[in-house]
Every structure is written in structure tokens, then in C-alpha cells.
């Protein structure tokens, strides 16, 4: 029986821990630091392990068979490398490979070199360089500005005016976004739906998880209001939104990326998150908007339950990826059913979420629903209280998106799961369901 360590504390990590706990091969799942959801999950225990040295020691002392690193920051800092050097099996990109997310300039040069379709892009080192690049693309309103390094989801700007562009450039060049500012990327702005696709790779072999998902970034129903880390997600996309021909082109991008990373001596191990736009400017062909070196959040909260529901053992899948045996792992060819996640966010999110609200209704049974915790903790009396912006993720499963939406929405409200002044979008997947 296997023992697993998951690094991270959000909804993504709760979904991964939940998926691991469903496996008959898994005896114990440690989560560091975890949250109130992972504290209560079967087979799971929260621990506090900090930094590479402590993590290696914890793995050695607790006979850890597999480490899964959830967020990008420890990957960019090289935690995977430290674990591999100690012969510990780890699911996560190396420090060099993690530059695909850790440096937008690296990712841009990589894709340009390997003929992977991205928006027209220029790497610049000054405000003057950025102004010149925006001129080529038709002005600020036709451009996108991207800080080079990790910026907690706040490093991308879509200015509508010269003044907004100047403000964004000032923020980027001052290093306020990513602690650097010495170089950044200016891209031509394209238009079209964005989709998330995940590719598992053991460095040599790769398998595309056979479904696309769509996050909802805006706070309010109808895709209005400020941008957030993601207010909900659904999968799969209906055929009329993502055709078989478009999917084939996505698979080509995955193949080119994994092959090129190996050819560059930075073999990719772990999950590659491809943030793609089906660009109107290219008759719907996919463009890579961003690579991330981790599972998406909240995408994981639909992908893991859907894969599990289709017979996938989540431990086997992640272990095969980490151990270099992905060629032997049988990924389903297609996924049956649908999943839809609604995020319950705190009052004041995204600017200043108010913590400390008691969450009610979690002990009830909800049909076809799994609840993942994002930002929660247990107070002194053992109650679950909010501790950040994206508090809970309510995932509904069903034969189709309408059924999944109904299940998720039925589990939210005054007589179900709630906390004071929570914000959420009942309309997740509205475009996909309104046809
Ligand atoms: N779904 C957005 C992200 O994980 O970055």
C-alpha cells in the first residue's frame, strides 16, 4: 500500500488528495499544509513541511512512495530536483522545465524556436521597447503586456488606452508584479474562447487528458465584473465549441512541446497546462496563450472527479507519470459524463476577502456532489471557517452539463452549503448550456 505526500493548500490539492484517497493502492495521504477539507478527508492528514531539506527528510522518515507538487512556486524554486536527487519519486517539473511558467520570455522564445503557434510576440526590456512593440500590433488596445516571472495571476494586462498601458508598464518595470521587471513580453491581442488542456509527461512519453475545460475568470454572472483566480469551471466542452479538428491541432501542440522540451535537454515531467485560445483571427485554430507547469485551479476540481468516474485510478496515473512508466498507463480514449464546479468566494474577494466566517451545511449529503475546500481552516472549536478568497468549490457531476449544474447549484444556499455574504456564480457553463 502506498503513502503519498501532496504539497499545497488549495482546492486543487484537495481534489488531488480526494482522488488519491479513492485509490485502493493508497493507504495514507499527507498534505502539506492542506486545509480544513484535507484535514477531514478519508486517509488524509495535514502536516507542515517547509522547504526542500525538510521535505526530503519527511519523505525518507515516512516512507513516501510519491510526492505530488501542486503549486508552481516550489516547482520554479527546484523542489522536484531536490527530491529526485534523493531518489524520491516526484510528480512535478524540474526547475529548468518549470521556466515554461516561471519565465514568459523563456516560454516565448521556446515556442518561437519550435514553431508552436502563439500570438505575435516581442520580448522587451524597457518602456520604449514596449511602446514600439504596441505600435506594431496597432496600439495598446490591440496588445497584451505580460510580466516575465510569477505574479500570482496578476501579471497580464490588457490595456484599453495609452494611459492604462503606461500604468501597466510602470508596474511591470518597477518589479512590483514579479520582483524583476528587467524584461517582459508584449503580444498582439487575439480574440476567442479560452480553454484549458492538460498533458501528462514522464519526460519521454506523454498522454493528453482527453477533455478540455473552461474556467470563468470574471466575478459576476454573465462574465461581468473584475477578474479573479477563477469562479467556476466545467468540462468537457460541447463539440460545437471545440471540434475534433481543433482538438487534433491541440494534440499537435502537445506533441511538439513535449518533444522539443526533451530535445532541449529539459525533459518535461509532470503535468503541462496549456492555456489556449481558439482564435477568431485564425478561423478558430488554437494559439498558446500560456503554459503552466501544474494542474489548473479550479480545473482540477472537475478533471479529477471526471477521470475517477471514468474508471481512472488517480494514484496509478500520477505515479506512472512520475516514475517514467506512462507508456504502460491506459488513459481512457473518451470521457463520459460532465462535471461543473462553482466557487464560493468570500465577501470582498478579489481585492480584500474577509476571513473568519463559519461555513454551514458541509455535513449534509448532496446527491452527485463533491465539495473541495480552497481557503478554509478549523477554528479552536473545530468549526470550518473561511481563511481567504476562494473558499469552497462545489463540484456537480451528471450525464451532461445541465445535470451537473443542477447538482452543484442544489448544494448551495441558505438550506445547504453557505457562509455569510458569500459570492458565487450560479451560471457556470452558461454559454455551453445555452444552445
Ligand atoms: N485556472 C487558472 C489557473 O489555474 O491558473
XYZ file of C-alpha atoms and ligand atoms in Angstrom:
440
model
C 0.000 0.000 0.000
C 1.301 3.425 -0.945
C 1.910 6.567 1.063
C 1.673 9.907 -0.717
C 2.688 13.483 0.106
C 0.845 16.327 -1.617
C 2.312 19.830 -1.413
C -0.162 22.732 -1.361
C -3.254 24.074 0.347
C -5.968 24.923 -2.173
C -8.906 23.354 -3.966
C -6.539 21.761 -6.486
C -4.666 19.967 -3.723
C -7.898 18.873 -2.003
C -9.110 17.413 -5.319
C -5.788 15.601 -5.805
C -5.886 14.289 -2.216
C -9.501 13.173 -2.680
C -8.527 11.402 -5.911
C -5.612 9.649 -4.211
C -7.827 8.592 -1.305
C -10.216 6.841 -3.729
C -7.409 4.513 -4.869
C -7.288 1.046 -3.326
C -3.485 1.228 -3.746
C -3.219 4.166 -1.341
C -3.074 3.779 2.416
C -2.173 7.288 3.555
C -2.127 10.789 2.073
C -0.177 13.547 3.808
C -0.977 17.079 2.683
C 1.368 19.963 3.473
C -0.014 22.303 4.643
C -3.521 21.330 3.452
C -6.735 22.965 4.669
C -9.856 22.071 6.669
C -11.092 19.917 3.776
C -7.973 17.765 3.562
C -7.966 17.562 7.390
C -11.327 15.761 7.201
C -10.755 13.707 4.032
C -10.524 9.935 4.469
C -6.919 8.587 4.643
C -5.607 12.189 4.744
C -3.580 14.027 7.363
C -2.298 17.587 7.248
C 1.361 18.168 8.067
C 3.633 21.218 7.969
C 6.766 20.541 5.938
C 8.712 23.554 4.682
C 11.469 23.799 2.090
C 13.461 21.184 0.205
C 15.561 19.935 3.120
C 12.567 19.273 5.391
C 10.565 17.736 2.536
C 13.311 15.245 1.664
C 13.702 14.316 5.338
C 9.938 13.902 5.777
C 9.767 11.607 2.744
C 12.645 9.485 3.983
C 11.258 9.232 7.532
C 7.706 8.427 6.426
C 8.436 6.043 3.504
C 6.729 8.280 0.958
C 6.164 6.476 -2.357
C 5.087 9.535 -4.349
C 5.251 13.311 -3.878
C 2.819 15.458 -5.879
C 3.687 19.159 -6.014
C 0.518 21.227 -6.556
C 1.506 24.895 -6.999
C 4.018 26.485 -9.371
C 6.258 28.319 -6.875
C 8.014 25.253 -5.369
C 8.489 23.853 -8.889
C 10.110 27.073 -10.099
C 12.293 27.028 -6.958
C 13.515 23.488 -7.739
C 11.769 21.283 -5.157
C 11.368 18.468 -7.722
C 15.102 18.456 -8.404
C 15.942 18.156 -4.701
C 13.549 15.214 -4.337
C 14.821 13.453 -7.476
C 18.400 13.867 -6.279
C 17.348 11.980 -3.133
C 15.765 9.225 -5.322
C 12.228 10.152 -4.242
C 9.528 9.665 -6.895
C 8.016 13.067 -7.617
C 5.236 14.362 -9.852
C 6.397 17.820 -10.871
C 8.537 19.646 -13.412
C 12.231 20.294 -12.837
C 13.409 23.833 -12.131
C 14.620 24.187 -15.730
C 11.393 22.843 -17.249
C 9.310 24.986 -14.880
C 10.604 28.051 -16.708
C 7.739 27.412 -19.134
C 5.626 29.110 -16.457
C 8.328 30.874 -14.427
C 9.575 32.976 -17.347
C 7.241 34.281 -20.043
C 10.329 35.300 -22.048
C 11.683 31.730 -21.897
C 8.324 30.308 -22.952
C 8.012 32.813 -25.813
C 11.480 32.060 -27.164
C 10.861 28.315 -26.805
C 7.602 28.440 -28.766
C 9.003 30.746 -31.438
C 12.008 28.449 -31.895
C 9.873 25.305 -32.129
C 7.155 26.680 -34.378
C 4.410 26.387 -31.777
C 1.532 28.734 -32.532
C 1.436 31.759 -30.235
C 0.262 35.332 -30.725
C 2.863 37.579 -32.404
C 5.244 38.395 -29.557
C 8.197 40.667 -28.776
C 10.419 40.418 -25.689
C 11.281 43.926 -24.472
C 13.463 45.420 -21.741
C 12.114 48.972 -21.460
C 9.025 51.164 -21.720
C 10.335 52.475 -25.061
C 10.647 48.931 -26.380
C 7.109 48.154 -25.236
C 5.730 51.309 -26.923
C 7.439 50.342 -30.185
C 6.033 46.789 -29.992
C 2.500 48.031 -29.247
C 2.739 50.288 -32.300
C 3.482 47.250 -34.486
C 0.382 45.494 -33.107
C -1.907 48.517 -33.704
C -1.760 50.270 -30.323
C -2.396 49.387 -26.668
C -5.963 48.229 -27.313
C -4.584 45.568 -29.668
C -1.775 44.464 -27.356
C -1.217 42.362 -24.245
C 1.546 43.071 -21.704
C 2.975 40.224 -19.631
C 5.369 40.412 -16.685
C 8.160 37.871 -17.114
C 8.043 35.999 -13.809
C 5.456 34.516 -11.460
C 2.966 37.205 -10.491
C 0.224 35.231 -8.751
C -2.108 35.552 -11.748
C -1.802 39.354 -11.767
C 0.979 39.811 -14.315
C -1.083 40.059 -17.534
C -2.513 43.404 -18.692
C -4.967 44.181 -21.488
C -4.839 47.979 -21.716
C -7.608 49.891 -23.480
C -5.772 53.237 -23.605
C -2.227 54.614 -23.740
C -2.608 55.734 -20.109
C -3.565 52.202 -18.983
C -0.625 50.783 -20.946
C 1.778 53.292 -19.330
C 0.465 52.365 -15.888
C 0.881 48.631 -16.596
C 4.399 49.135 -17.959
C 5.322 51.168 -14.878
C 4.077 48.342 -12.622
C 5.941 45.707 -14.625
C 9.250 47.571 -14.986
C 9.276 48.550 -11.295
C 9.319 44.834 -10.440
C 6.073 45.218 -8.471
C 4.487 42.262 -10.296
C 7.176 39.600 -10.228
C 10.138 41.084 -8.372
C 12.096 41.583 -11.589
C 10.945 43.967 -14.328
C 14.137 43.794 -16.387
C 12.326 42.121 -19.295
C 8.752 41.401 -20.259
C 6.629 40.336 -23.200
C 4.356 42.324 -25.489
C 1.918 40.314 -27.609
C -0.659 41.005 -30.282
C -4.162 40.685 -28.808
C -6.265 37.896 -30.266
C -9.896 37.110 -29.590
C -11.850 33.926 -28.988
C -12.806 31.425 -26.294
C -10.101 30.198 -23.965
C -9.802 26.541 -22.991
C -7.548 24.599 -20.637
C -5.961 21.310 -21.702
C -3.682 19.129 -19.553
C -0.870 16.891 -20.775
C 0.889 14.325 -18.609
C 4.507 13.587 -19.452
C 7.128 11.361 -17.878
C 9.900 13.122 -19.797
C 9.703 10.872 -22.847
C 6.138 9.621 -23.146
C 3.115 11.854 -22.889
C -0.660 11.458 -22.716
C -3.174 14.225 -23.237
C -6.036 14.085 -20.713
C -8.872 13.662 -23.228
C -11.094 16.592 -22.309
C -10.914 20.361 -22.372
C -12.282 22.544 -19.593
C -13.235 26.194 -19.423
C -12.593 28.455 -16.453
C -14.728 31.549 -15.683
C -12.427 34.376 -14.645
C -14.937 37.158 -14.022
C -16.516 37.582 -10.596
C -20.112 38.106 -11.697
C -22.729 36.212 -13.708
C -22.660 36.793 -17.460
C -18.856 37.193 -17.355
C -19.067 40.670 -15.812
C -17.081 42.329 -13.020
C -13.394 42.129 -12.088
C -11.018 39.318 -12.976
C -10.463 36.619 -10.357
C -8.431 33.458 -9.951
C -11.442 31.550 -11.356
C -15.072 31.472 -10.172
C -16.016 28.150 -11.714
C -15.255 25.676 -14.454
C -16.821 22.906 -16.459
C -15.777 20.008 -18.639
C -15.983 18.727 -21.240
C -16.687 21.391 -23.843
C -19.514 20.534 -26.247
C -18.471 19.568 -29.796
C -19.917 22.771 -31.232
C -17.460 24.771 -29.080
C -14.433 22.551 -29.670
C -14.434 20.397 -32.794
C -12.488 17.204 -33.457
C -10.356 19.156 -35.961
C -9.450 21.758 -33.334
C -8.686 19.004 -30.816
C -6.286 17.386 -33.298
C -4.417 20.681 -33.592
C -4.230 20.874 -29.790
C -2.729 17.382 -29.730
C -0.089 18.520 -32.233
C 0.852 21.418 -29.915
C 1.174 18.965 -27.011
C 3.362 16.630 -29.046
C 5.616 19.458 -30.291
C 6.012 20.866 -26.789
C 6.961 17.632 -25.054
C 9.278 16.554 -27.890
C 11.006 19.942 -28.002
C 11.487 20.041 -24.225
C 13.248 16.664 -24.417
C 15.336 17.837 -27.395
C 16.403 20.917 -25.397
C 17.640 18.666 -22.567
C 14.889 19.921 -20.285
C 12.613 16.854 -20.379
C 9.152 17.622 -19.092
C 7.969 15.533 -16.131
C 4.594 16.176 -14.551
C 1.554 17.957 -15.899
C 1.699 20.650 -18.558
C -1.278 23.004 -18.503
C -1.848 24.531 -21.916
C -3.940 27.705 -21.773
C -5.219 28.004 -25.331
C -7.291 30.478 -27.294
C -9.422 29.294 -30.217
C -8.527 32.430 -32.136
C -11.089 34.129 -34.363
C -8.128 35.659 -36.229
C -7.051 32.109 -37.214
C -10.502 30.719 -38.009
C -10.617 29.045 -34.583
C -7.168 27.462 -34.618
C -5.614 27.109 -31.149
C -2.959 29.578 -30.002
C -0.940 29.005 -26.841
C -1.761 31.905 -24.511
C 0.225 30.457 -21.630
C 1.893 27.343 -20.361
C 1.617 26.457 -16.689
C 3.600 23.688 -15.060
C 0.857 22.495 -12.712
C -2.766 21.481 -12.724
C -5.232 24.368 -13.023
C -7.318 25.594 -10.138
C -10.333 25.185 -10.371
C -9.904 22.904 -13.436
C -8.565 20.087 -11.230
C -11.843 20.107 -9.319
C -13.671 18.882 -12.440
C -10.933 16.804 -14.062
C -10.117 14.559 -11.113
C -13.754 13.577 -10.321
C -14.473 13.034 -14.039
C -11.418 10.826 -14.541
C -12.257 8.899 -11.374
C -15.846 8.469 -12.575
C -14.488 7.057 -15.830
C -12.505 4.380 -14.044
C -9.119 6.092 -13.778
C -7.096 5.332 -10.656
C -5.635 8.760 -9.850
C -2.681 7.317 -7.922
C -1.766 4.971 -10.802
C -1.960 7.864 -13.275
C 0.239 10.253 -11.309
C 2.658 7.521 -10.201
C 3.161 6.330 -13.796
C 3.886 9.928 -14.840
C 6.389 10.435 -12.022
C 8.063 7.032 -12.314
C 8.615 7.090 -16.085
C 6.097 4.353 -16.917
C 3.398 6.457 -18.552
C 3.579 4.343 -21.724
C 2.005 1.493 -19.720
C -0.803 3.619 -18.314
C -4.154 3.280 -20.109
C -5.732 6.717 -20.455
C -9.413 6.485 -21.470
C -9.952 7.443 -25.121
C -13.016 9.486 -24.250
C -14.720 10.723 -21.134
C -18.389 10.070 -20.355
C -20.497 12.500 -18.357
C -19.845 16.086 -17.317
C -18.630 17.984 -14.267
C -19.144 21.560 -13.204
C -17.577 23.416 -10.278
C -18.941 26.539 -8.611
C -16.550 28.520 -6.448
C -17.935 30.066 -3.255
C -15.853 33.187 -2.660
C -15.586 35.396 0.401
C -17.104 38.838 0.760
C -14.588 41.394 -0.542
C -12.936 38.943 -2.969
C -10.905 39.521 -5.149
C -9.482 42.721 -3.566
C -9.792 42.206 0.196
C -11.500 38.945 1.178
C -12.904 38.973 4.692
C -11.841 35.844 6.639
C -13.230 34.088 9.709
C -16.812 33.307 8.618
C -18.275 29.999 9.779
C -19.230 27.651 6.918
C -22.516 25.777 7.377
C -24.109 22.840 5.600
C -20.980 20.802 4.929
C -22.132 17.796 6.955
C -25.226 17.184 4.795
C -25.234 14.665 1.935
C -25.672 16.188 -1.523
C -26.542 13.988 -4.457
C -23.859 13.812 -7.194
C -21.764 16.462 -5.460
C -18.224 16.565 -4.104
C -17.042 19.603 -2.156
C -13.405 20.693 -2.265
C -12.024 23.260 0.132
C -9.900 26.149 -1.121
C -9.284 28.624 1.685
C -10.598 27.163 4.934
C -9.234 26.292 8.335
C -10.526 24.800 11.564
C -11.057 27.260 14.420
C -10.363 26.462 18.092
C -13.719 24.714 18.448
C -13.210 22.633 15.302
C -15.624 24.600 13.108
C -14.721 25.180 9.455
C -14.109 28.914 8.875
C -13.142 30.892 5.797
C -9.480 31.896 5.557
C -9.056 33.517 2.139
C -10.712 34.475 -1.134
C -11.806 31.307 -2.919
C -13.260 29.376 -0.018
C -15.008 26.274 -1.402
C -15.527 24.535 -4.735
C -18.797 22.669 -5.169
C -18.475 20.116 -7.976
C -21.587 18.598 -9.508
C -21.456 15.520 -11.716
C -24.069 14.452 -14.225
C -24.779 12.820 -17.535
C -24.497 16.255 -19.135
C -23.673 19.855 -18.185
C -27.277 20.713 -17.325
C -27.437 17.854 -14.806
C -24.018 18.740 -13.371
C -25.077 22.390 -12.968
C -28.325 21.383 -11.280
C -26.487 19.132 -8.818
C -23.916 21.801 -7.905
C -26.474 24.606 -7.531
C -28.755 22.422 -5.382
C -25.956 22.060 -2.830
C -25.529 25.836 -2.399
C -27.766 28.199 -0.410
C -29.299 29.001 2.963
C -30.595 25.454 3.460
C -27.428 23.887 2.022
C -23.758 24.995 1.963
C -23.315 28.662 2.804
C -21.453 31.295 4.799
C -22.257 34.964 5.367
C -22.038 37.255 2.291
C -20.582 34.545 0.050
C -20.255 35.388 -3.649
C -20.782 32.812 -6.384
C -21.885 32.351 -9.972
C -24.881 30.071 -10.500
C -24.382 30.455 -14.279
C -21.161 28.475 -14.787
C -21.103 26.987 -18.329
C -23.871 29.380 -19.401
C -22.525 29.626 -22.933
C -22.146 25.873 -23.313
C -25.625 25.208 -21.845
C -27.473 27.947 -23.740
C -27.641 26.230 -27.083
N -7.461 28.272 -13.907
C -6.419 29.201 -13.851
C -5.171 28.728 -13.273
O -5.097 27.676 -12.664
O -4.168 29.417 -13.416
